[in-house]
Coordinates of C-alpha atoms in Angstrom, one line a residue:
Chain M
M1 CA -3.0 24.0 21.7
L2 CA -0.8 25.3 19.2
R3 CA -1.2 22.4 16.8
K4 CA -4.9 23.1 16.6
L5 CA -4.5 26.6 16.0
K6 CA -2.1 26.2 13.1
R7 CA -4.0 23.4 11.7
L8 CA -7.7 25.5 12.3
L9 CA -4.8 28.6 10.3
T10 CA -4.0 26.2 7.3
L11 CA -7.3 24.6 6.9
D12 CA -6.3 21.2 7.7
F13 CA -9.4 19.0 6.9
E14 CA -9.9 16.1 8.9
V15 CA -10.3 12.8 6.7
P16 CA -12.2 10.0 8.0
S17 CA -9.7 7.1 8.1
G18 CA -9.9 3.8 7.4
G19 CA -9.9 1.6 5.0
P20 CA -8.7 2.9 1.5
G21 CA -8.9 6.8 2.2
G22 CA -7.8 8.5 -0.9
K23 CA -11.1 9.1 -2.6
S24 CA -12.2 10.6 0.5
E25 CA -9.1 12.7 1.4
S26 CA -9.5 13.9 -2.2
I27 CA -13.0 15.0 -2.4
L28 CA -12.8 16.7 0.9
V29 CA -9.4 18.4 -0.7
E30 CA -11.6 19.5 -3.2
K31 CA -14.5 21.1 -1.0
G32 CA -11.9 22.7 1.3
N33 CA -10.8 24.5 -2.1
Q34 CA -14.2 25.6 -3.0
L35 CA -14.1 27.4 -0.1
H36 CA -10.8 28.9 -0.6
E37 CA -12.6 30.3 -3.6
L38 CA -15.3 31.8 -2.1
L39 CA -12.8 33.2 0.6
I40 CA -10.5 34.8 -1.6
F41 CA -13.5 36.1 -3.5
T42 CA -14.7 37.5 -1.0
I43 CA -12.2 39.6 0.3
A44 CA -11.4 41.0 -3.5
I45 CA -15.4 41.8 -3.1
Y46 CA -15.0 43.4 0.2
S47 CA -12.0 46.0 -0.4
A48 CA -13.9 46.5 -4.0
V49 CA -17.1 48.0 -1.4
F50 CA -14.0 49.6 1.1
S51 CA -12.1 51.5 -1.5
V52 CA -15.7 52.6 -3.0
L53 CA -16.4 53.9 0.4
N54 CA -13.2 56.0 0.9
Y55 CA -13.1 57.4 -1.9
L56 CA -16.5 58.5 -1.5
N57 CA -15.3 60.0 1.5
D58 CA -12.4 62.0 -0.1
S59 CA -9.3 60.1 0.9
G60 CA -7.5 59.6 -1.9
I61 CA -4.2 57.5 -0.5
E62 CA -6.2 55.4 1.6
A63 CA -8.6 54.2 -1.0
L64 CA -5.5 53.2 -2.9
I65 CA -4.2 51.1 -0.6
S66 CA -7.4 49.6 0.4
F67 CA -8.2 48.9 -3.0
S68 CA -4.9 47.1 -2.9
G69 CA -6.4 44.1 -1.9
V70 CA -7.9 43.2 -4.8
P71 CA -5.1 42.7 -7.4
C72 CA -3.6 41.0 -4.5
S73 CA -6.1 38.8 -4.0
I74 CA -6.2 38.0 -7.9
I75 CA -2.7 37.5 -8.1
A76 CA -3.2 34.8 -5.2
Y77 CA -6.3 33.4 -6.8
T78 CA -3.9 33.3 -10.3
L79 CA -1.3 31.4 -8.0
Y80 CA -3.5 28.8 -6.8
K81 CA -5.1 28.2 -9.8
I82 CA -2.3 27.5 -11.9
G83 CA -1.2 25.2 -9.4
Y84 CA 1.9 27.2 -8.2
V85 CA 0.4 27.3 -4.5
K86 CA -0.8 25.2 -2.8
A87 CA -4.4 25.0 -1.4
S88 CA -3.4 24.5 2.1
K89 CA -0.8 27.2 1.2
F90 CA -3.5 29.6 -0.4
W91 CA -4.8 30.8 3.4
N92 CA -1.6 32.3 3.7
L93 CA -1.8 34.5 1.0
S94 CA -5.0 35.6 1.5
Y95 CA -2.9 37.2 5.1
I96 CA -1.1 39.0 2.9
T97 CA -4.2 40.8 1.6
G98 CA -5.6 41.7 5.5
I99 CA -1.8 43.1 6.1
I100 CA -1.6 45.2 3.2
S101 CA -5.5 46.5 4.2
L102 CA -3.7 46.8 7.6
L103 CA -1.8 50.0 5.8
T104 CA -5.1 52.0 5.8
L105 CA -4.7 51.9 9.9
V106 CA -2.1 54.6 9.3
S107 CA -4.9 57.0 8.3
S108 CA -8.0 55.0 9.4
P109 CA -7.9 53.0 12.6
A110 CA -11.3 51.2 12.0
S111 CA -11.3 50.3 8.2
G112 CA -8.1 49.5 9.1
I113 CA -8.2 47.0 11.5
L114 CA -11.5 45.7 10.0
A115 CA -9.4 44.8 7.1
F116 CA -7.0 43.0 9.0
F117 CA -9.5 41.2 11.2
F118 CA -11.9 40.0 8.0
P119 CA -9.7 37.6 6.7
I120 CA -9.0 35.5 10.1
I121 CA -12.9 35.8 10.5
V122 CA -13.5 33.6 7.6
G123 CA -10.6 31.5 7.6
T124 CA -11.6 30.5 11.3
L125 CA -15.5 30.1 10.8
I126 CA -14.1 27.9 7.9
A127 CA -11.5 26.0 9.5
F128 CA -13.6 25.0 12.4
Q129 CA -14.8 21.5 11.4
G130 CA -18.0 19.5 12.9
K131 CA -18.9 20.1 16.8
E132 CA -16.1 22.8 17.0
I133 CA -17.8 24.8 14.9
K134 CA -20.2 26.6 17.4
Y135 CA -16.6 27.7 18.8
G136 CA -15.8 30.0 15.3
Y137 CA -19.3 31.5 15.5
Y138 CA -18.2 32.6 19.3
L139 CA -15.1 33.9 18.1
T140 CA -17.0 36.1 15.4
A141 CA -19.7 37.2 18.0
V142 CA -16.4 38.4 20.2
L143 CA -15.0 40.2 17.2
I144 CA -17.4 42.1 15.6
I145 CA -17.9 43.7 19.4
I146 CA -14.4 44.1 19.3
I147 CA -14.4 46.0 15.8
T148 CA -17.6 47.8 16.3
F149 CA -15.8 49.0 19.4
L150 CA -12.9 50.7 17.4
V151 CA -14.9 52.4 14.8
T152 CA -16.9 54.0 17.1
T153 CA -14.2 55.5 18.8
D154 CA -12.3 56.1 16.4
I155 CA -9.8 58.2 19.0
R156 CA -7.9 60.2 16.8
I157 CA -11.4 62.0 15.2
S158 CA -13.6 61.5 18.2
P159 CA -12.6 64.3 20.6
R160 CA -14.0 67.1 17.6
L161 CA -16.2 64.5 16.3
F162 CA -19.6 66.4 17.4
T163 CA -18.7 69.9 17.0
E164 CA -17.0 69.9 13.4
E165 CA -19.7 68.9 10.7
G166 CA -17.1 68.1 7.9
L167 CA -15.4 65.3 10.5
R168 CA -19.3 64.3 12.0
Q169 CA -19.7 63.5 8.3
E170 CA -16.4 61.6 7.4
W171 CA -17.0 59.3 10.6
I172 CA -21.0 58.6 9.8
L173 CA -19.6 57.8 6.5
N174 CA -16.7 55.5 8.0
F175 CA -19.1 53.8 10.3
V176 CA -21.8 53.4 8.0
G177 CA -19.4 52.0 5.5
A178 CA -17.9 49.7 8.0
A179 CA -20.8 48.7 9.7
T180 CA -22.5 47.6 6.3
A181 CA -19.5 45.9 5.0
T182 CA -19.0 44.0 7.9
L183 CA -22.8 42.8 8.3
L184 CA -23.0 41.7 4.3
E185 CA -19.3 39.4 4.8
L186 CA -21.0 38.3 7.7
T187 CA -24.2 37.2 6.3
F188 CA -22.4 35.5 3.1
I189 CA -19.7 33.9 6.2
M190 CA -22.4 32.8 7.8
L191 CA -24.3 31.5 4.8
L192 CA -21.9 30.2 3.3
S193 CA -20.2 28.3 6.3
D194 CA -23.6 26.7 7.1
K195 CA -24.4 25.4 3.9
I196 CA -21.0 24.4 3.3
Q197 CA -19.8 22.9 6.7
R198 CA -23.4 21.0 7.3
K199 CA -22.7 19.6 3.7
L200 CA -18.9 18.6 4.0
M201 CA -20.0 17.2 7.4
E202 CA -23.0 15.0 5.4
N203 CA -19.9 14.5 3.3
S204 CA -17.7 13.2 5.7
V205 CA -20.2 10.8 7.3
V206 CA -21.0 9.4 3.8
L207 CA -17.6 8.5 3.1
F208 CA -16.9 7.0 6.8
N209 CA -19.8 4.9 6.1
K210 CA -18.5 4.1 2.6
N211 CA -14.9 3.3 4.6
E212 CA -16.7 1.5 6.9
E213 CA -18.5 -0.8 3.9
L214 CA -15.8 -1.2 1.8
S215 CA -13.3 -2.6 5.0
K216 CA -16.0 -4.8 5.0
A217 CA -16.0 -6.3 1.3
N218 CA -12.3 -5.9 1.4
S219 CA -12.1 -8.7 4.6
E220 CA -14.7 -10.7 2.8
L221 CA -12.5 -10.2 -0.5
D222 CA -9.6 -11.5 1.0
N223 CA -11.2 -14.7 2.3
F224 CA -12.9 -14.9 -0.9
V225 CA -9.6 -15.1 -2.7
Y226 CA -8.0 -17.1 0.0
R227 CA -10.6 -19.9 -0.9
V228 CA -10.4 -19.6 -3.9
S229 CA -7.3 -20.0 -4.9
H230 CA -6.7 -22.9 -2.5
D231 CA -10.0 -24.6 -3.9
L232 CA -8.1 -24.2 -7.6
R233 CA -4.9 -24.5 -6.8
S234 CA -6.2 -28.3 -4.4
P235 CA -6.7 -30.2 -7.6
L236 CA -4.4 -28.9 -10.2
L237 CA -1.3 -29.8 -7.3
S238 CA -2.7 -33.4 -6.8
V239 CA -2.8 -33.8 -11.1
K240 CA 0.9 -32.2 -10.5
G241 CA 1.9 -35.1 -8.0
L242 CA 0.2 -37.8 -9.8
L243 CA 1.8 -37.1 -13.0
S244 CA 4.9 -37.3 -11.2
L245 CA 4.0 -40.5 -9.9
A246 CA 3.3 -41.7 -13.6
H247 CA 6.4 -40.5 -14.8
R248 CA 8.6 -42.5 -12.1
E249 CA 6.5 -45.7 -14.0
E250 CA 9.3 -48.2 -15.7
N251 CA 8.9 -49.4 -19.3
L252 CA 6.8 -46.1 -20.4
P253 CA 6.0 -45.4 -24.3
A254 CA 8.4 -42.6 -25.0
S255 CA 5.0 -41.0 -26.9
V256 CA 3.4 -40.9 -23.2
E257 CA 6.0 -39.6 -21.1
E258 CA 6.2 -36.8 -23.9
Y259 CA 2.5 -36.3 -23.0
L260 CA 3.4 -37.0 -19.2
K261 CA 5.9 -34.0 -19.8
M262 CA 3.3 -31.5 -21.5
A263 CA 0.6 -32.0 -19.1
D264 CA 3.1 -31.1 -16.6
H265 CA 4.2 -28.1 -18.1
S266 CA 0.4 -26.9 -18.8
I267 CA 0.2 -27.4 -15.2
D268 CA 2.7 -25.2 -14.5
R269 CA 1.4 -22.7 -16.7
L270 CA -2.3 -22.9 -15.3
D271 CA -0.5 -22.7 -11.7
N272 CA 1.6 -19.7 -12.5
T273 CA -1.7 -17.9 -13.8
I274 CA -3.0 -18.4 -10.1
K275 CA 0.0 -17.2 -8.6
E276 CA 0.0 -14.0 -10.7
I277 CA -3.5 -13.2 -10.0
L278 CA -3.2 -14.3 -6.0
E279 CA 0.0 -11.5 -6.6
Y280 CA -2.0 -8.8 -7.7
S281 CA -5.2 -8.8 -5.8
R282 CA -2.7 -8.5 -3.1
N283 CA -0.7 -5.9 -3.8
S284 CA -3.8 -4.0 -4.3
R285 CA -5.7 -4.8 -1.3
L286 CA -2.7 -4.9 1.7
A287 CA -1.2 -2.5 2.8
I288 CA 2.8 -1.7 2.7
K289 CA 4.6 -3.5 5.4
L290 CA 7.6 -2.0 6.5
E291 CA 10.7 -4.1 7.4
P292 CA 14.6 -4.0 7.8
F293 CA 15.9 -7.0 5.2
N294 CA 18.9 -7.5 3.8
L295 CA 18.9 -6.8 0.1
R296 CA 21.7 -8.8 -0.9
T297 CA 20.0 -12.3 0.6
L298 CA 16.7 -11.5 -1.2
I299 CA 18.6 -11.1 -4.8
E300 CA 20.9 -14.0 -3.4
N301 CA 17.9 -16.3 -2.6
N302 CA 15.8 -15.5 -5.9
Y303 CA 18.8 -16.0 -8.4
N304 CA 19.5 -19.5 -6.1
D305 CA 15.6 -20.6 -6.9
L306 CA 16.1 -19.9 -10.5
R307 CA 19.8 -21.9 -10.6
H308 CA 18.5 -25.2 -11.4
L309 CA 17.6 -23.7 -14.9
V310 CA 20.9 -22.4 -16.4
D311 CA 24.3 -24.2 -17.1
S312 CA 27.7 -24.0 -15.6
R313 CA 28.2 -21.2 -18.7
F314 CA 26.3 -18.9 -17.0
S315 CA 27.4 -16.2 -15.0
F316 CA 25.0 -13.9 -12.4
Q317 CA 27.5 -11.2 -9.6
I318 CA 25.9 -9.0 -7.4
N319 CA 28.1 -5.3 -6.9
F320 CA 26.9 -3.9 -4.0
R321 CA 27.4 -0.3 -3.3
C322 CA 25.5 1.4 -0.9
K323 CA 24.2 -0.9 2.8
E324 CA 22.6 -4.4 2.3
E325 CA 20.6 -3.7 5.3
I326 CA 17.3 -1.3 4.2
V327 CA 13.7 -0.6 5.3
S328 CA 11.2 -1.7 2.5
D329 CA 8.7 -4.2 2.1
S330 CA 10.6 -7.1 1.7
Y331 CA 7.4 -9.1 0.3
R332 CA 6.8 -6.6 -2.2
I333 CA 10.6 -6.0 -3.5
N334 CA 11.1 -10.3 -3.3
T335 CA 8.0 -10.4 -6.1
V336 CA 9.8 -7.9 -8.1
L337 CA 13.1 -9.4 -8.3
R338 CA 11.9 -12.3 -8.7
N339 CA 10.1 -11.1 -11.5
I340 CA 12.8 -9.6 -13.2
L341 CA 15.2 -12.3 -12.2
G342 CA 13.2 -14.7 -14.0
N343 CA 12.8 -13.0 -17.1
A344 CA 16.8 -12.5 -16.8
V345 CA 17.0 -16.2 -17.1
K346 CA 13.9 -17.4 -18.9
Y347 CA 15.2 -14.9 -21.9
R348 CA 18.7 -14.9 -22.0
R349 CA 20.7 -16.2 -25.0
T350 CA 21.2 -20.1 -25.6
D351 CA 23.6 -19.5 -28.0
I352 CA 25.9 -17.4 -26.5
N353 CA 28.8 -18.6 -24.9
D354 CA 28.7 -16.0 -21.7
P355 CA 25.5 -15.6 -20.7
F356 CA 25.3 -13.1 -17.8
I357 CA 23.2 -11.3 -15.2
E358 CA 24.7 -8.8 -13.8
V359 CA 23.4 -6.8 -10.5
R360 CA 24.7 -3.0 -9.1
V361 CA 22.8 -1.9 -6.2
I362 CA 24.0 1.9 -5.6
E363 CA 22.2 4.1 -3.3
T364 CA 21.1 8.0 -4.7
N365 CA 19.1 10.7 -3.0
R366 CA 15.8 9.5 -2.6
F367 CA 16.6 5.7 -3.9
Y368 CA 18.2 2.7 -3.4
Q369 CA 18.8 1.7 -7.1
I370 CA 19.1 -1.7 -7.7
D371 CA 20.4 -2.2 -12.2
V372 CA 19.8 -6.2 -13.8
E373 CA 21.9 -6.0 -16.5
D374 CA 21.5 -9.0 -19.1
N375 CA 22.7 -10.0 -22.5
G376 CA 20.0 -12.1 -23.2
E377 CA 17.5 -11.9 -25.9
G378 CA 16.6 -8.3 -25.5
I379 CA 13.2 -5.9 -26.4
S380 CA 12.2 -4.7 -29.5
E381 CA 11.7 -0.7 -29.0
A382 CA 8.2 -0.5 -30.2
N383 CA 7.4 -3.2 -27.5
Q384 CA 8.9 -1.8 -25.0
S385 CA 6.8 1.1 -23.9
K386 CA 4.1 -2.2 -23.7
V387 CA 5.8 -5.0 -21.6
F388 CA 5.1 -3.3 -18.4
D389 CA 1.0 -3.4 -19.7
M390 CA -1.7 -5.7 -18.5
F391 CA -1.5 -9.1 -20.2
Y392 CA 1.0 -7.7 -22.8
R393 CA 2.9 -10.9 -24.2
G394 CA 6.3 -10.1 -25.7
T395 CA 7.0 -13.3 -26.9
K396 CA 4.6 -15.6 -29.1
T397 CA 5.9 -18.8 -27.2
G398 CA 2.7 -19.3 -25.3
E399 CA 4.7 -19.0 -21.5
G400 CA 3.6 -16.4 -19.2
T401 CA 0.8 -14.4 -18.4
G402 CA 1.5 -11.2 -19.6
L403 CA 1.1 -9.9 -15.4
G404 CA 4.3 -10.5 -14.6
L405 CA 6.0 -6.9 -15.0
Y406 CA 2.6 -5.6 -14.7
I407 CA 2.6 -6.6 -11.2
C408 CA 6.3 -5.1 -10.9
R409 CA 4.9 -1.9 -11.9
E410 CA 2.0 -1.7 -10.0
I411 CA 4.1 -2.8 -7.2
M412 CA 6.6 -0.1 -7.5
T413 CA 4.1 2.6 -8.0
K414 CA 2.6 1.6 -4.7
L415 CA 6.0 2.2 -3.0
G416 CA 6.4 5.1 -4.3
G417 CA 9.1 3.9 -6.4
K418 CA 10.3 3.5 -10.2
I419 CA 10.6 0.6 -12.1
S420 CA 12.2 1.1 -16.3
L421 CA 14.2 -0.4 -18.5
Q422 CA 16.3 -0.2 -21.4
S423 CA 17.1 -2.7 -24.5
E424 CA 18.5 -3.4 -27.3
P425 CA 17.1 -6.7 -29.3
G426 CA 20.5 -9.2 -29.3
K427 CA 22.4 -7.2 -26.9
G428 CA 20.4 -7.8 -23.5
T429 CA 18.1 -6.0 -21.6
Q430 CA 18.9 -3.4 -18.4
V431 CA 16.2 -3.2 -16.0
T432 CA 15.9 -0.3 -13.2
I433 CA 14.4 -0.6 -10.0
K434 CA 13.9 2.3 -7.7
I435 CA 12.8 1.8 -4.1
P436 CA 12.6 4.8 -2.2
I437 CA 15.0 5.1 1.0
H438 CA 12.7 7.4 3.2
H439 CA 9.3 6.7 4.1
D440 CA 6.3 9.5 5.0
Chain B
M1 CA 20.7 -49.4 7.6
T2 CA 18.6 -46.9 10.1
K3 CA 15.7 -47.8 12.2
K4 CA 12.4 -47.8 10.2
L5 CA 10.3 -44.1 9.8
K6 CA 6.9 -43.8 10.9
Y7 CA 4.6 -41.2 9.0
L8 CA 1.6 -40.1 9.7
L9 CA -0.6 -37.9 6.9
I10 CA -3.2 -35.6 8.1
D11 CA -4.9 -34.2 5.1
D12 CA -8.9 -34.3 4.6
E13 CA -7.9 -35.0 0.5
E14 CA -7.9 -38.4 0.3
V15 CA -5.6 -38.0 -3.3
F16 CA -2.6 -36.2 -1.6
N17 CA -2.1 -38.7 0.6
F18 CA -2.2 -41.1 -1.6
I19 CA 0.4 -39.0 -3.5
H20 CA 2.9 -38.6 -0.6
S21 CA 2.4 -41.7 0.7
Q22 CA 3.4 -43.2 -2.7
I23 CA 6.2 -40.2 -2.9
I24 CA 7.3 -41.7 0.6
R25 CA 7.9 -45.6 -0.7
L26 CA 9.9 -44.5 -3.9
T27 CA 12.2 -43.2 -1.4
D28 CA 12.4 -44.5 1.6
E29 CA 11.2 -48.7 0.5
F30 CA 11.1 -49.1 4.7
A31 CA 8.4 -46.4 5.3
E32 CA 5.5 -47.2 7.8
I33 CA 2.8 -44.7 6.3
N34 CA -0.3 -43.7 8.2
E35 CA -3.0 -41.8 6.5
V36 CA -5.8 -39.8 8.4
R37 CA -8.3 -37.5 7.3
S38 CA -9.3 -34.8 9.5
S39 CA -7.3 -33.8 13.2
S40 CA -9.4 -35.4 14.9
E41 CA -8.1 -38.8 13.9
A42 CA -4.8 -37.9 14.0
L43 CA -4.8 -36.5 17.5
E44 CA -6.2 -40.4 18.6
V45 CA -3.3 -42.0 16.7
I46 CA -0.9 -39.9 18.5
Q47 CA -3.2 -40.0 22.3
N48 CA -2.9 -43.8 21.7
N49 CA 0.5 -44.1 21.0
A50 CA 2.0 -41.9 23.3
S51 CA 2.8 -44.3 25.6
S52 CA 4.8 -46.3 22.7
K53 CA 7.4 -45.6 21.9
E54 CA 7.8 -47.7 19.3
N55 CA 4.7 -47.1 17.4
F56 CA 4.9 -42.9 17.8
P57 CA 4.9 -41.8 14.7
D58 CA 8.2 -40.3 13.5
I59 CA 7.1 -37.9 10.7
L60 CA 4.1 -35.5 10.4
F61 CA 2.6 -34.3 7.7
I62 CA 0.0 -31.4 8.1
D63 CA -2.4 -30.0 5.7
I64 CA -3.9 -26.7 6.6
N65 CA -7.1 -26.2 5.1
M66 CA -9.2 -28.8 6.7
P67 CA -12.7 -29.2 7.5
E68 CA -13.4 -29.2 11.3
M69 CA -10.2 -28.9 12.9
N70 CA -8.2 -27.3 10.4
G71 CA -3.9 -28.1 10.5
F72 CA -3.5 -24.4 12.7
E73 CA -6.1 -26.1 15.5
L74 CA -4.2 -29.5 15.8
L75 CA -1.3 -28.0 15.5
T76 CA -1.8 -26.1 19.2
Q77 CA -3.3 -29.1 20.5
L78 CA -0.3 -31.2 19.4
Q79 CA 1.8 -28.2 21.1
Q80 CA -0.2 -28.9 24.5
L81 CA 0.7 -33.2 23.9
A82 CA 4.1 -31.9 23.2
P83 CA 5.8 -32.6 26.4
T84 CA 4.2 -36.3 26.7
F85 CA 5.7 -37.1 23.3
P86 CA 7.7 -40.5 23.7
K87 CA 10.7 -38.7 21.5
P88 CA 11.0 -36.1 19.6
I89 CA 9.0 -35.9 16.2
E90 CA 9.3 -33.7 13.0
I91 CA 6.0 -31.8 12.0
Y92 CA 5.9 -30.5 8.7
I93 CA 3.3 -28.2 7.1
V94 CA 2.5 -29.3 3.7
T95 CA 0.1 -27.1 2.0
S96 CA -1.2 -25.7 -1.6
S97 CA -1.3 -22.3 0.7
L98 CA 0.1 -19.6 -1.4
F99 CA -0.1 -16.9 1.8
E100 CA 2.4 -15.6 3.4
S101 CA 0.9 -15.3 6.5
D102 CA -0.2 -18.9 6.9
R103 CA 4.0 -19.4 6.6
L104 CA 4.6 -17.0 9.3
K105 CA 1.5 -18.7 11.3
A106 CA 2.9 -22.1 11.2
K107 CA 6.3 -20.5 12.6
T108 CA 5.1 -19.3 15.4
Y109 CA 4.9 -22.7 16.7
P110 CA 7.6 -24.6 18.0
I111 CA 7.1 -28.0 17.3
V112 CA 6.8 -27.0 13.3
T113 CA 10.3 -28.0 11.8
G114 CA 9.5 -26.8 8.1
F115 CA 6.7 -25.3 5.8
I116 CA 6.6 -27.6 2.3
E117 CA 4.3 -26.7 -0.7
K118 CA 2.5 -29.6 -2.2
P119 CA 3.4 -32.4 -3.8
V120 CA 6.0 -32.9 -1.9
S121 CA 8.9 -34.0 -4.6
N122 CA 11.4 -36.5 -3.8
Q123 CA 13.8 -34.3 -3.0
Q124 CA 12.4 -33.4 -0.1
V125 CA 11.6 -36.3 1.5
R126 CA 15.2 -37.5 1.2
D127 CA 15.8 -33.9 2.7
I128 CA 13.4 -34.8 5.5
I129 CA 14.8 -38.7 6.0
T130 CA 18.2 -36.8 6.3
K131 CA 17.4 -34.5 8.3
K132 CA 16.0 -37.1 10.9
A133 CA 19.1 -39.3 10.6
S134 CA 21.3 -36.2 11.9
A135 CA 19.0 -35.4 14.8

């Protein structure tokens, strides 16, 4: 019950779940923002109308206080517009208007109470969603009765109300003003909520259907990617197998041996391309899967897979300055590490005596930070900003697909982490990977 | 010399059965290799030799993507038949699948010994033989 009330007051819109929901959420929030704008606009008009009525009634201070709702609304609106206040907090600001207007209670209970309840009525109407909207109307009806009652039984002046001409005039003016404002506003709110709420509901239904369609398309795509990758790779791998058999034949002419090697190399490249396309599609389609795993083991395993590419001069070191057991998406982290360590090995300098990779892992407030430093070829400054781009290839040799680092960045973005790079040509490269510690 | 090992290769693509048998022969010259192209043929071989320790295969290579009965369905059947096997056997999933889900699914079958990416290499065959000898 309390949670419901809180949701109601903070305009926490429910969003249909399932499938990639990001888009629908943002559209709903946008709609919510439009409602907020209308709400604050209404409050401003309301305050203005009231202050004018009070002014006519010749009570200066009351008018001034009541009028303060206008700048308050404007300030709130500005704060929200410049992005200082989030949409969900915006509603709280509208309370300020209400509370300030409540000060008019000192001189006139009727207008004060009306001013106080007004934002709440609007908020209630807007916040009530779907089936519950009728309760919003019930609540409004009850509030109208209470307000009308309070207005008509203005305690302070009622005993002398019908005997003193001046007071009677004041009472009539007060009542007419309050009633007119209330009616106008309520009509406006009803129209507003009816129209926009319906629109909002329609959108939700449409979005929900869209989500259904998308998740269906997604699972079909899943199946499709599975089939295609298998059907593409199967013949490729059979050619690879046959090449390795051919290579084992005795007395091969040197030229044929060379051709076989080149063919095998081409097959590997094609296979890598298929793997990376698959990796990309997997990262964009599949949800993040958090699980505990040992980060050191993951790093070591990845280096072990590369060990056969380097000679004994090559040194590999890991410095761990935080716990080794962490919680993240091990599959995705593995893909990133494979790419980064693979690059460090691939672009090592073969003309120096002490090629190395040093991996340092530390823990900051929000991230596990992995620095992978090497003394390899390095990347020129001009290229450093481009290496994370899709299909960008830093080397002129035919190696690589230009997808590796792009996928790394996509993965780290998806995980809410970061990946960056510092490099000096001829000296080496340091890649920094930041894995978020906390998950919302 | 250790006793002759019997291999049963199960793959709908003939070329892989051919490659794998060639590679096995290059490493293990005494190998007895039986190639079948479907799960049902494989089940037939298994069931027909269930009473003969002599003819029962030692090592199975199973492909995942096969028409009619795929590798996993075959594994389910084999898992049920396992108590009737006359001797322990080693089952390797040999596949071109890059999907982690396939690897994880294979792990759920206690009878599966390993997961190998196609094509099986010489070194992998050597490892398989060493493992079998030490088992």
